[in-house]
């Protein structure tokens, strides 16, 4: 186990050096999330009411933070697919390394990148008027929940990158991420949706993390009843745990069986 962690740390350092040489993917990802925040917050925010009352910007911001964690699937899957096509993954597999070290190192590096992105987005939100009334401990807990969701999503991205390596597959995932993000409580309350859509949105893992973060930040929840109102923290912890229980072993198995 110690050897696997040491090998994973080497992979993590490699990824961080690559980002140091070319920070453009990180910058583009942050700018894209800020653009969405400004567009929905100022262009559409005045026309959207919330069940239970409250301003739209403090409702939107935690949702946008959760959505940015979901978008990480694309970056992770794209990086894994690219390295597999270039033969870099095969070179790693030819080395005397633990089978889980490469995906574990990748996940650690992507998590550090997400922490930077999260900090920048929160600072940007504060600059445009977003405020939190929760304690410092509650804010840190919300950040931990967001990274917990990201950690689960990046393992999903690793699995998809190892199993679906065609250009079309990556494009399909990039397209499908959007409806998953919209079919949640990120932009509007599930209670404002038709019943069947609201039911799906309530059980979206992104909705659970957004609802729990709103509670911790002291922002309006936009929800007056249902599981997201009663158990937001439990769902925000439980959904990523379920995803990790599924995709960590599947990713390790896919990596061991990888062939060109």
C-alpha positions as a printed Julia matrix, in Angstrom:
260×3 Matrix{Float64}:
   0.0    0.0     0.0
   2.83   2.38    0.88
   4.51   1.63   -2.45
   1.27   2.29   -4.34
   0.86   5.65   -2.59
   4.47   6.6    -3.35
   3.97   5.76   -7.03
   0.68   7.67   -7.06
   2.44  10.73   -5.64
   4.99  10.58   -8.48
   2.12  10.6   -10.98
   0.52  13.51   -9.13
   3.73  15.55   -9.33
   3.97  14.76  -13.04
   0.46  16.1   -13.65
   1.14  19.24  -11.62
   4.29  19.94  -13.66
   2.28  19.55  -16.88
  -0.25  22.1   -15.64
   2.58  24.43  -14.6
   3.89  24.35  -18.16
   0.46  24.79  -19.73
  -2.12  26.34  -17.35
  -4.55  27.15  -20.17
  -7.0   24.25  -19.44
  -7.33  25.4   -15.83
  -7.78  29.05  -16.84
 -10.33  28.21  -19.53
 -12.32  26.05  -17.1
 -12.46  28.85  -14.52
 -13.42  31.48  -17.1
 -16.16  29.22  -18.44
 -17.7   28.77  -14.96
 -17.48  32.53  -14.29
 -19.18  33.23  -17.62
 -22.06  30.89  -16.71
 -22.36  32.51  -13.29
 -22.55  36.03  -14.74
 -24.94  34.99  -17.49
 -27.45  33.2   -15.28
 -27.01  35.48  -12.28
 -27.52  38.8   -14.03
 -29.26  37.96  -17.3
 -31.92  35.55  -16.03
 -31.8   35.98  -12.27
 -34.36  38.77  -12.07
 -37.02  36.6   -13.73
 -36.61  33.55  -11.46
 -38.45  33.34   -8.12
 -37.68  30.87   -5.36
 -40.1   28.82   -3.22
 -39.69  30.12    0.32
 -38.24  33.42   -0.89
 -34.66  34.69   -0.99
 -32.37  36.28   -3.57
 -31.43  34.41   -6.72
 -27.67  35.1    -6.66
 -27.13  33.49   -3.21
 -29.24  30.56   -4.43
 -27.34  30.25   -7.7
 -23.77  30.5    -6.41
 -23.67  27.21   -4.42
 -25.37  25.49   -7.35
 -22.73  26.81   -9.75
 -19.97  25.55   -7.46
 -21.55  22.07   -7.5
 -21.98  22.24  -11.27
 -18.29  23.08  -11.75
 -17.48  19.86   -9.87
 -19.67  17.91  -12.31
 -17.95  19.48  -15.33
 -14.68  17.97  -14.13
 -15.77  14.66  -15.67
 -14.95  16.0   -19.13
 -11.44  17.21  -18.25
 -10.51  13.95  -16.53
 -11.96  11.75  -19.25
 -10.28  13.83  -21.98
  -6.87  13.63  -20.29
  -7.13   9.86  -19.77
  -8.28   9.32  -23.36
  -5.47  11.48  -24.74
  -2.75   9.73  -22.73
  -4.07   6.3   -23.74
  -4.08   7.24  -27.43
  -0.5    8.58  -27.21
   0.72   5.37  -25.58
   1.68   7.13  -22.33
  -0.61   4.85  -20.34
   1.01   1.79  -21.9
   4.43   3.08  -20.87
   3.2    3.43  -17.31
   1.81  -0.11  -17.44
   5.19  -1.45  -18.6
   6.85  -0.04  -15.47
   6.99  -1.9   -12.16
   4.19   0.2   -10.68
   1.06  -0.63   -8.75
  -2.0   -0.95  -10.98
  -3.92   1.6    -8.97
  -1.09   4.18   -8.76
  -1.76   5.9   -12.1
  -5.53   6.52  -11.66
  -4.95   7.4    -7.99
  -2.23   9.91   -8.89
  -4.42  11.4   -11.59
  -7.35  11.74   -9.18
  -5.16  13.48   -6.58
  -3.85  15.96   -9.15
  -7.32  16.69  -10.52
  -8.6   17.2    -6.98
  -5.89  19.82   -6.32
  -6.82  21.56   -9.56
 -10.49  21.54   -8.51
  -9.61  23.08   -5.14
  -7.89  25.98   -6.93
 -10.87  26.38   -9.27
 -13.28  26.3    -6.33
 -11.34  28.99   -4.44
 -11.3   31.28   -7.48
 -15.03  30.82   -8.1
 -15.89  31.56   -4.47
 -13.73  34.69   -4.55
 -15.42  35.74   -7.8
 -18.84  35.19   -6.22
 -17.93  37.41   -3.27
 -16.78  40.13   -5.67
 -20.16  40.23   -7.45
 -22.19  40.37   -4.23
 -22.59  36.8    -2.97
 -22.5   36.62    0.84
 -22.41  33.77    3.35
 -23.83  33.84    6.87
 -22.53  30.43    7.98
 -19.57  30.01   10.31
 -16.02  29.47    9.05
 -16.37  25.8     9.95
 -19.58  25.54    7.93
 -17.9   27.16    4.91
 -15.01  24.69    5.13
 -17.5   21.82    5.43
 -19.28  23.04    2.29
 -15.97  23.2     0.42
 -15.2   19.65    1.58
 -18.59  18.45    0.29
 -17.94  20.05   -3.09
 -14.53  18.39   -3.38
 -16.06  15.11   -2.21
 -18.49  15.32   -5.14
 -15.6   16.19   -7.48
 -13.61  13.22   -6.22
 -16.49  10.9    -7.14
 -16.98  12.57  -10.53
 -13.32  12.31  -11.48
 -13.32   8.56  -10.82
 -16.33   8.34  -13.11
 -14.29  10.32  -15.66
 -11.31   7.96  -15.23
 -13.53   4.95  -15.84
 -15.12   6.5   -18.93
 -11.7    7.54  -20.26
 -10.35   4.01  -19.88
 -13.37   2.3   -21.46
 -14.71   4.8   -24.03
 -11.69   6.07  -25.9
 -13.12   7.3   -29.2
 -13.49  10.99  -30.1
 -17.23  10.47  -30.43
 -17.48   9.08  -26.89
 -15.78  12.15  -25.42
 -18.06  14.44  -27.38
 -21.12  12.47  -26.23
 -20.08  12.83  -22.59
 -19.46  16.57  -23.08
 -23.0   16.91  -24.45
 -24.68  14.68  -21.85
 -23.12  16.54  -18.92
 -25.31  19.54  -19.72
 -28.74  17.89  -19.35
 -27.52  16.22  -16.15
 -26.5   19.64  -14.83
 -29.72  21.34  -15.86
 -31.87  18.49  -14.5
 -30.93  19.44  -10.96
 -31.5   22.18   -8.42
 -28.56  24.25   -9.68
 -30.46  26.94  -11.6
 -34.06  26.59  -10.38
 -35.78  24.84   -7.51
 -37.04  21.29   -8.26
 -40.34  22.42   -6.74
 -40.88  24.76   -9.69
 -40.59  21.86  -12.19
 -43.3   19.44  -13.36
 -43.67  16.65  -10.79
 -41.74  13.97  -12.68
 -38.88  16.34  -13.55
 -38.79  17.64  -10.0
 -38.54  14.05   -8.71
 -35.53  13.36  -10.96
 -33.91  16.67  -10.02
 -34.34  15.98   -6.29
 -32.4   12.71   -6.65
 -29.59  14.18   -8.75
 -26.31  14.01   -6.77
 -25.48  17.56   -7.89
 -28.75  18.77   -6.31
 -27.84  17.11   -3.01
 -24.44  18.82   -2.82
 -25.92  22.18   -3.87
 -28.68  21.93   -1.24
 -26.26  20.98    1.54
 -23.89  23.83    0.6
 -26.77  26.33    0.62
 -27.62  25.25    4.15
 -24.0   25.52    5.28
 -23.45  28.88    3.57
 -26.71  30.22    5.03
 -28.14  30.86    1.56
 -31.77  30.31    0.5
 -32.51  26.67   -0.26
 -35.44  27.14   -2.65
 -36.92  23.93   -1.22
 -39.7   23.65    1.35
 -40.24  19.86    1.54
 -38.87  16.51    0.38
 -35.57  14.67    0.9
 -33.41  17.65   -0.12
 -35.09  19.77    2.56
 -34.94  17.07    5.26
 -31.61  15.27    4.6
 -29.38  17.45    2.38
 -26.15  16.68    4.26
 -26.81  12.92    4.34
 -27.5   12.87    0.59
 -24.47  15.05   -0.19
 -22.22  12.61    1.65
 -24.0    9.47    0.51
 -24.27  10.01   -3.26
 -20.51  10.45   -3.89
 -19.81   7.49   -1.57
 -22.07   5.28   -3.69
 -20.42   6.49   -6.92
 -16.94   5.85   -5.5
 -17.93   2.36   -4.35
 -18.92   1.61   -7.94
 -16.32   3.37  -10.07
 -13.07   3.02   -8.08
 -12.99  -0.79   -8.45
 -14.31  -0.56  -12.02
 -11.55   1.92  -12.93
  -8.84  -0.23  -11.37
 -10.16  -3.25  -13.27
 -10.35  -1.31  -16.56
  -6.76  -0.1   -16.09
  -5.46  -3.62  -15.47
  -7.26  -4.9   -18.58
  -6.32  -1.99  -20.78
  -5.01  -2.91  -24.22
  -4.39  -0.86  -27.34
